């Protein structure tokens, strides 16, 4: 389990630097397997803003951008990213910058037009496995500031081996409790306010196997834009914890699971049929999962079902039929307790 040092520090005052913290956790039974920075090394990348764009005279898929770093004259950068636009703040690799993969940025002519650097994607900076365009930064990102400093990319990330008997420690707050015990202090996380219901929507839930699932909570969310991106700070925390950002809805459920240790699942509300029933499977009952595989559930397997059949293996994986997608605008959010020995 990967735990960014800064995330842990939001929940407990850590009195030791990361290497000593790792040693103390190891002696307490939670082994430090690795300790590294939040991103691979690179230099010469700063926060910049695209001032203007115009089509490249010799290439339909390229744009000629004027890019400001907050001081001096704007730089001319040739860029082929589809999301490059005036007003966008992004990551600018200056001439001489060293990027992952031993790439050195040089002044160049691209189809006859001078380019004094490169607007970089998250993938090119080692911050993602794939990128659809250049990195988009918040509008309040300070121009000219080193990107490593702005995103705290040199912060340590602890890779911990949590043994199966310590399910209580498989989250940021779980490790924070361990640190608090070692340091003789208290867990004091960020304030989390309650969100009042904005409507009277209800979806009936029937617990037909209460020994296996004694509690199942849920809420309905409407007006969801699942085509958007989760905020950069959340996507970065997920990445540092070893989880790929997928969509706002899925990212939020993963974030809560990592921070609080509470698994969650999101259903497309419009795809659900009738009431939710939490019950044991009928012998060899088929369930088509999010990964596209159809499995046959044995009679002792706990299922989440609706009026048309199974919509998930409880606590393991959701079903494909009710999966959220880019088109999802209404969500039923599940937060349940599934008894390990139920």
Tab-separated table of C-alpha atoms in Angstrom:
chain	number	residue	atom	x	y	z
A	1	UNK	CA	0.000	0.000	0.000
A	2	UNK	CA	1.405	3.375	-1.048
A	3	UNK	CA	0.964	6.270	1.364
A	4	UNK	CA	2.066	9.813	0.412
A	5	UNK	CA	3.711	11.484	3.419
A	6	UNK	CA	1.666	14.689	3.055
A	7	UNK	CA	-1.641	12.776	3.003
A	8	UNK	CA	-0.690	10.975	6.204
A	9	UNK	CA	0.342	14.285	7.789
A	10	UNK	CA	-3.193	15.611	7.298
A	11	UNK	CA	-4.420	13.002	9.792
A	12	UNK	CA	-1.645	12.904	12.369
A	13	UNK	CA	1.339	15.033	13.354
A	14	UNK	CA	4.293	12.944	12.205
A	15	UNK	CA	7.345	13.709	14.373
A	16	UNK	CA	9.851	11.859	12.181
A	17	UNK	CA	11.164	12.232	8.638
A	18	UNK	CA	9.996	9.583	6.183
A	19	UNK	CA	12.986	7.188	6.522
A	20	UNK	CA	12.692	7.054	10.322
A	21	UNK	CA	8.914	6.763	10.096
A	22	UNK	CA	9.378	3.777	7.805
A	23	UNK	CA	11.774	2.137	10.251
A	24	UNK	CA	9.414	2.636	13.186
A	25	UNK	CA	6.454	1.252	11.248
A	26	UNK	CA	8.555	-1.763	10.241
A	27	UNK	CA	9.410	-2.491	13.872
A	28	UNK	CA	5.698	-2.212	14.683
A	29	UNK	CA	4.861	-4.886	12.107
A	30	UNK	CA	3.994	-2.768	9.063
A	31	UNK	CA	7.011	-3.250	6.825
A	32	UNK	CA	8.405	-0.467	4.675
A	33	UNK	CA	9.124	-2.088	1.314
A	34	UNK	CA	10.230	1.016	-0.568
A	35	UNK	CA	10.552	4.765	-0.148
A	36	UNK	CA	10.672	7.083	-3.130
A	37	UNK	CA	9.701	10.438	-4.550
A	38	UNK	CA	6.197	11.148	-5.845
A	39	UNK	CA	7.460	11.501	-9.429
A	40	UNK	CA	10.470	10.519	-11.534
A	41	UNK	CA	13.222	13.129	-11.795
A	42	UNK	CA	12.967	15.982	-14.299
A	43	UNK	CA	14.236	19.557	-14.370
A	44	UNK	CA	13.515	22.804	-16.181
A	45	UNK	CA	9.707	22.562	-16.196
A	46	UNK	CA	7.710	25.584	-15.025
A	47	UNK	CA	4.114	26.746	-14.771
A	48	UNK	CA	3.192	28.807	-17.840
A	49	UNK	CA	0.123	30.242	-19.536
A	50	UNK	CA	-0.829	30.163	-23.196
A	51	UNK	CA	-1.433	33.783	-24.200
A	52	UNK	CA	-2.613	33.127	-27.733
A	53	UNK	CA	-2.706	30.455	-30.436
A	54	UNK	CA	-2.794	30.501	-34.206
A	55	UNK	CA	-2.769	27.748	-36.809
A	56	UNK	CA	0.608	26.513	-37.989
A	57	UNK	CA	1.088	27.734	-41.580
A	58	UNK	CA	2.453	24.377	-42.778
A	59	UNK	CA	0.652	21.781	-40.601
A	60	UNK	CA	-3.060	21.378	-39.970
A	61	UNK	CA	-2.617	19.550	-36.663
A	62	UNK	CA	-0.136	21.986	-35.102
A	63	UNK	CA	-0.655	25.334	-33.408
A	64	UNK	CA	1.797	28.153	-32.819
A	65	UNK	CA	1.377	29.317	-29.228
A	66	UNK	CA	2.655	32.386	-27.429
A	67	UNK	CA	3.397	31.249	-23.890
A	68	UNK	CA	4.120	33.391	-20.829
A	69	UNK	CA	6.086	32.346	-17.744
A	70	UNK	CA	5.148	35.552	-15.909
A	71	UNK	CA	8.358	37.430	-16.695
A	72	UNK	CA	10.075	38.424	-19.889
A	73	UNK	CA	8.660	38.242	-23.376
A	74	UNK	CA	6.299	35.354	-24.240
A	75	UNK	CA	7.937	32.334	-25.832
A	76	UNK	CA	6.885	30.812	-29.140
A	77	UNK	CA	5.980	27.148	-28.737
A	78	UNK	CA	4.715	24.836	-31.481
A	79	UNK	CA	2.206	22.391	-30.016
A	80	UNK	CA	0.088	19.581	-31.442
A	81	UNK	CA	-2.136	18.947	-28.403
A	82	UNK	CA	-5.855	19.281	-29.037
A	83	UNK	CA	-6.474	20.963	-25.682
A	84	UNK	CA	-3.943	23.790	-26.181
A	85	UNK	CA	-5.909	27.038	-25.976
A	86	UNK	CA	-5.514	30.641	-24.951
A	87	UNK	CA	-5.761	31.155	-21.195
A	88	UNK	CA	-4.756	27.601	-20.278
A	89	UNK	CA	-2.074	27.183	-17.612
A	90	UNK	CA	0.149	24.217	-18.277
A	91	UNK	CA	3.633	22.754	-17.812
A	92	UNK	CA	6.331	24.318	-20.017
A	93	UNK	CA	9.587	22.452	-20.510
A	94	UNK	CA	12.128	25.183	-21.212
A	95	UNK	CA	15.089	24.804	-23.543
A	96	UNK	CA	17.607	22.670	-21.645
A	97	UNK	CA	14.974	20.859	-19.591
A	98	UNK	CA	15.698	17.229	-18.742
A	99	UNK	CA	12.622	14.973	-18.903
A	100	UNK	CA	12.114	11.307	-17.990
A	101	UNK	CA	13.498	8.934	-20.597
A	102	UNK	CA	16.722	10.985	-20.992
A	103	UNK	CA	14.949	13.560	-23.156
A	104	UNK	CA	16.617	16.963	-23.405
A	105	UNK	CA	14.494	19.831	-24.724
A	106	UNK	CA	16.193	21.884	-27.423
A	107	UNK	CA	15.183	24.853	-29.517
A	108	UNK	CA	13.897	23.485	-32.793
A	109	UNK	CA	12.125	24.275	-36.028
A	110	UNK	CA	8.911	22.313	-36.531
A	111	UNK	CA	7.763	22.445	-40.130
A	112	UNK	CA	9.653	25.691	-40.559
A	113	UNK	CA	8.468	27.448	-37.381
A	114	UNK	CA	10.743	28.089	-34.393
A	115	UNK	CA	9.764	26.440	-31.082
A	116	UNK	CA	11.470	27.575	-27.874
A	117	UNK	CA	10.509	24.683	-25.630
A	118	UNK	CA	7.673	22.191	-25.230
A	119	UNK	CA	4.276	22.211	-23.562
A	120	UNK	CA	4.311	18.886	-21.739
A	121	UNK	CA	1.719	16.211	-21.058
A	122	UNK	CA	1.386	14.280	-17.806
A	123	UNK	CA	2.760	11.206	-19.579
A	124	UNK	CA	5.864	13.057	-20.777
A	125	UNK	CA	6.522	14.106	-17.166
A	126	UNK	CA	6.039	10.602	-15.807
A	127	UNK	CA	2.791	11.555	-14.063
A	128	UNK	CA	0.482	9.258	-16.060
A	129	UNK	CA	0.605	6.180	-18.257
A	130	UNK	CA	-1.386	7.949	-20.985
A	131	UNK	CA	-2.438	11.512	-21.750
A	132	UNK	CA	-5.005	13.029	-24.078
A	133	UNK	CA	-3.204	16.371	-24.262
A	134	UNK	CA	-0.927	18.720	-22.383
A	135	UNK	CA	-1.179	18.938	-18.601
A	136	UNK	CA	-3.943	21.296	-17.451
A	137	UNK	CA	-3.188	23.218	-14.259
A	138	UNK	CA	-5.521	25.311	-12.069
A	139	UNK	CA	-5.903	28.947	-13.062
A	140	UNK	CA	-4.300	30.064	-9.804
A	141	UNK	CA	-1.104	28.089	-10.457
A	142	UNK	CA	1.745	30.636	-10.034
A	143	UNK	CA	3.412	31.509	-13.336
A	144	UNK	CA	7.123	30.762	-13.512
A	145	UNK	CA	7.158	28.446	-10.511
A	146	UNK	CA	8.973	25.151	-10.898
A	147	UNK	CA	6.395	22.435	-11.490
A	148	UNK	CA	8.135	20.032	-9.106
A	149	UNK	CA	7.820	22.594	-6.339
A	150	UNK	CA	4.241	23.583	-7.205
A	151	UNK	CA	2.986	19.968	-7.186
A	152	UNK	CA	5.368	18.864	-4.374
A	153	UNK	CA	6.649	16.069	-6.601
A	154	UNK	CA	9.666	15.395	-4.385
A	155	UNK	CA	7.546	14.443	-1.377
A	156	UNK	CA	8.267	10.920	-0.079
A	157	UNK	CA	5.822	8.102	-0.685
A	158	UNK	CA	5.949	5.087	1.621
A	159	UNK	CA	5.239	1.688	0.075
A	160	UNK	CA	4.057	-0.439	2.997
A	161	UNK	CA	3.418	-4.161	3.312
A	162	UNK	CA	0.290	-4.469	5.429
A	163	UNK	CA	-0.368	-8.061	6.450
A	164	UNK	CA	-3.838	-9.593	5.916
A	165	UNK	CA	-4.654	-9.582	9.638
A	166	UNK	CA	-4.335	-5.795	9.733
A	167	UNK	CA	-7.295	-4.735	7.661
A	168	UNK	CA	-7.676	-1.827	10.077
A	169	UNK	CA	-4.384	-0.421	8.742
A	170	UNK	CA	-5.207	-0.622	5.024
A	171	UNK	CA	-5.976	3.079	4.657
A	172	UNK	CA	-4.433	6.459	5.329
A	173	UNK	CA	-6.393	6.862	8.561
A	174	UNK	CA	-5.405	3.328	9.573
A	175	UNK	CA	-1.697	4.131	9.212
A	176	UNK	CA	-2.336	7.448	10.980
A	177	UNK	CA	-3.715	5.544	13.986
A	178	UNK	CA	-0.563	3.412	14.028
A	179	UNK	CA	1.658	6.501	13.866
A	180	UNK	CA	-0.354	8.158	16.636
A	181	UNK	CA	0.163	5.101	18.850
A	182	UNK	CA	3.903	5.074	18.150
A	183	UNK	CA	4.280	8.821	18.734
A	184	UNK	CA	1.980	9.059	21.737
A	185	UNK	CA	-0.286	11.548	20.018
A	186	UNK	CA	-3.800	11.622	18.581
A	187	UNK	CA	-5.370	11.303	15.170
A	188	UNK	CA	-6.849	14.659	14.211
A	189	UNK	CA	-7.838	14.635	10.573
A	190	UNK	CA	-9.371	17.354	8.455
A	191	UNK	CA	-12.890	18.475	9.283
A	192	UNK	CA	-15.431	16.630	7.159
A	193	UNK	CA	-18.804	18.346	7.118
A	194	UNK	CA	-22.114	16.647	6.523
A	195	UNK	CA	-23.993	17.240	3.283
A	196	UNK	CA	-27.736	17.700	3.767
A	197	UNK	CA	-30.089	15.897	1.409
A	198	UNK	CA	-31.153	18.115	-1.461
A	199	UNK	CA	-34.184	16.069	-2.409
A	200	UNK	CA	-36.539	13.411	-1.116
A	201	UNK	CA	-35.327	10.647	-3.442
A	202	UNK	CA	-35.454	7.159	-2.029
A	203	UNK	CA	-34.375	3.735	-3.241
A	204	UNK	CA	-35.545	0.799	-1.156
A	205	UNK	CA	-32.817	-1.583	0.044
A	206	UNK	CA	-33.678	-5.028	1.448
A	207	UNK	CA	-31.091	-6.890	3.534
A	208	UNK	CA	-31.986	-10.529	2.991
A	209	UNK	CA	-28.696	-11.864	4.432
A	210	UNK	CA	-28.158	-9.638	7.499
A	211	UNK	CA	-25.404	-11.819	8.943
A	212	UNK	CA	-23.315	-11.192	5.826
A	213	UNK	CA	-24.390	-7.555	5.337
A	214	UNK	CA	-25.748	-5.957	8.522
A	215	UNK	CA	-25.616	-2.417	7.119
A	216	UNK	CA	-26.032	-0.974	3.632
A	217	UNK	CA	-26.168	2.805	3.193
A	218	UNK	CA	-26.677	4.710	-0.019
A	219	UNK	CA	-27.574	8.036	-1.512
A	220	UNK	CA	-28.787	9.349	-4.849
A	221	UNK	CA	-26.819	12.015	-6.709
A	222	UNK	CA	-28.320	13.883	-9.663
A	223	UNK	CA	-26.825	16.368	-12.095
A	224	UNK	CA	-23.489	14.532	-12.287
A	225	UNK	CA	-21.036	15.483	-15.039
A	226	UNK	CA	-18.963	12.345	-15.430
A	227	UNK	CA	-17.223	13.683	-18.536
A	228	UNK	CA	-15.287	16.143	-16.400
A	229	UNK	CA	-12.034	15.414	-14.562
A	230	UNK	CA	-11.599	15.164	-10.832
A	231	UNK	CA	-9.493	18.057	-9.498
A	232	UNK	CA	-5.764	17.773	-10.064
A	233	UNK	CA	-4.966	17.442	-6.346
A	234	UNK	CA	-7.232	14.378	-6.103
A	235	UNK	CA	-5.880	12.773	-9.273
A	236	UNK	CA	-2.336	13.341	-8.008
A	237	UNK	CA	-3.073	11.741	-4.647
A	238	UNK	CA	-4.628	8.739	-6.352
A	239	UNK	CA	-1.600	8.416	-8.638
A	240	UNK	CA	0.822	8.600	-5.724
A	241	UNK	CA	-1.203	5.915	-3.963
A	242	UNK	CA	-0.916	3.709	-7.059
A	243	UNK	CA	-4.476	4.152	-8.342
A	244	UNK	CA	-5.258	5.351	-11.869
A	245	UNK	CA	-7.721	8.215	-12.260
A	246	UNK	CA	-10.747	7.073	-14.303
A	247	UNK	CA	-13.678	9.464	-13.944
A	248	UNK	CA	-14.951	11.855	-11.266
A	249	UNK	CA	-17.425	9.365	-9.807
A	250	UNK	CA	-15.008	6.431	-9.672
A	251	UNK	CA	-12.149	8.650	-8.476
A	252	UNK	CA	-14.193	9.873	-5.502
A	253	UNK	CA	-15.101	6.330	-4.449
A	254	UNK	CA	-11.467	5.237	-4.710
A	255	UNK	CA	-10.292	8.302	-2.787
A	256	UNK	CA	-12.671	7.580	0.104
A	257	UNK	CA	-11.583	3.938	0.163
A	258	UNK	CA	-7.898	4.854	0.311
A	259	UNK	CA	-8.346	7.551	2.936
A	260	UNK	CA	-10.928	5.982	5.247
A	261	UNK	CA	-10.735	2.277	4.384
A	262	UNK	CA	-14.420	2.209	3.451
A	263	UNK	CA	-15.098	0.505	0.113
A	264	UNK	CA	-17.754	2.199	-1.994
A	265	UNK	CA	-19.440	1.533	-5.309
A	266	UNK	CA	-21.330	3.738	-7.744
A	267	UNK	CA	-24.248	2.538	-9.880
A	268	UNK	CA	-25.802	4.358	-12.816
A	269	UNK	CA	-29.199	5.061	-11.274
A	270	UNK	CA	-30.988	5.020	-14.630
A	271	UNK	CA	-29.795	1.448	-15.241
A	272	UNK	CA	-31.103	0.063	-11.945
A	273	UNK	CA	-34.465	-1.712	-12.051
A	274	UNK	CA	-36.598	-1.687	-8.917
A	275	UNK	CA	-35.413	-2.185	-5.344
A	276	UNK	CA	-31.923	-3.189	-4.234
A	277	UNK	CA	-31.711	-6.596	-2.567
A	278	UNK	CA	-28.612	-7.870	-0.784
A	279	UNK	CA	-28.887	-11.644	-0.770
A	280	UNK	CA	-27.025	-14.899	-1.206
A	281	UNK	CA	-26.718	-16.183	-4.749
A	282	UNK	CA	-28.869	-18.896	-6.135
A	283	UNK	CA	-26.765	-21.881	-7.163
A	284	UNK	CA	-24.561	-21.020	-10.194
A	285	UNK	CA	-26.252	-17.641	-10.612
A	286	UNK	CA	-24.535	-15.711	-13.446
A	287	UNK	CA	-22.997	-12.270	-12.806
A	288	UNK	CA	-21.380	-10.194	-15.562
A	289	UNK	CA	-18.731	-8.012	-13.933
A	290	UNK	CA	-17.209	-4.644	-14.776
A	291	UNK	CA	-14.270	-6.314	-16.506
A	292	UNK	CA	-16.672	-8.047	-18.921
A	293	UNK	CA	-16.227	-11.513	-17.453
A	294	UNK	CA	-19.311	-13.548	-16.523
A	295	UNK	CA	-18.921	-15.719	-13.421
A	296	UNK	CA	-21.211	-18.253	-11.793
A	297	UNK	CA	-21.787	-17.374	-8.150
A	298	UNK	CA	-22.032	-20.261	-5.678
A	299	UNK	CA	-24.883	-20.361	-3.189
A	300	UNK	CA	-22.744	-18.920	-0.364
A	301	UNK	CA	-21.674	-15.817	-2.352
A	302	UNK	CA	-23.255	-12.499	-1.383
A	303	UNK	CA	-24.752	-10.518	-4.276
A	304	UNK	CA	-26.151	-7.052	-4.792
A	305	UNK	CA	-29.233	-7.394	-7.005
A	306	UNK	CA	-32.062	-5.375	-8.498
A	307	UNK	CA	-35.297	-6.427	-10.199
A	308	UNK	CA	-33.428	-7.826	-13.204
A	309	UNK	CA	-30.792	-9.841	-11.350
A	310	UNK	CA	-27.289	-9.422	-9.994
A	311	UNK	CA	-25.579	-6.034	-10.264
A	312	UNK	CA	-22.439	-6.937	-8.362
A	313	UNK	CA	-20.446	-9.304	-6.172
A	314	UNK	CA	-20.680	-7.719	-2.732
A	315	UNK	CA	-17.414	-6.070	-1.718
A	316	UNK	CA	-15.545	-7.461	-4.727
A	317	UNK	CA	-16.655	-5.978	-8.058
A	318	UNK	CA	-19.687	-4.259	-9.522
A	319	UNK	CA	-21.711	-5.466	-12.461
A	320	UNK	CA	-21.332	-4.311	-16.042
A	321	UNK	CA	-25.041	-3.661	-16.621
A	322	UNK	CA	-25.224	-0.816	-14.071
A	323	UNK	CA	-21.708	0.595	-14.555
A	324	UNK	CA	-21.223	4.362	-14.661
A	325	UNK	CA	-19.978	5.855	-17.930
A	326	UNK	CA	-19.338	9.251	-19.518
A	327	UNK	CA	-23.088	9.471	-20.165
A	328	UNK	CA	-23.994	8.928	-16.499
A	329	UNK	CA	-25.849	11.874	-14.939
A	330	UNK	CA	-27.565	10.140	-11.994
A	331	UNK	CA	-25.747	7.924	-9.495
A	332	UNK	CA	-26.702	5.611	-6.641
A	333	UNK	CA	-23.728	5.582	-4.263
A	334	UNK	CA	-23.234	2.516	-2.061
A	335	UNK	CA	-21.382	2.346	1.248
A	336	UNK	CA	-21.908	-0.992	2.980
A	337	UNK	CA	-20.426	-3.254	5.637
A	338	UNK	CA	-19.846	-6.817	4.517
A	339	UNK	CA	-18.957	-9.112	7.421
A	340	UNK	CA	-15.722	-11.055	6.748
A	341	UNK	CA	-17.134	-14.161	8.429
A	342	UNK	CA	-20.734	-13.636	7.272
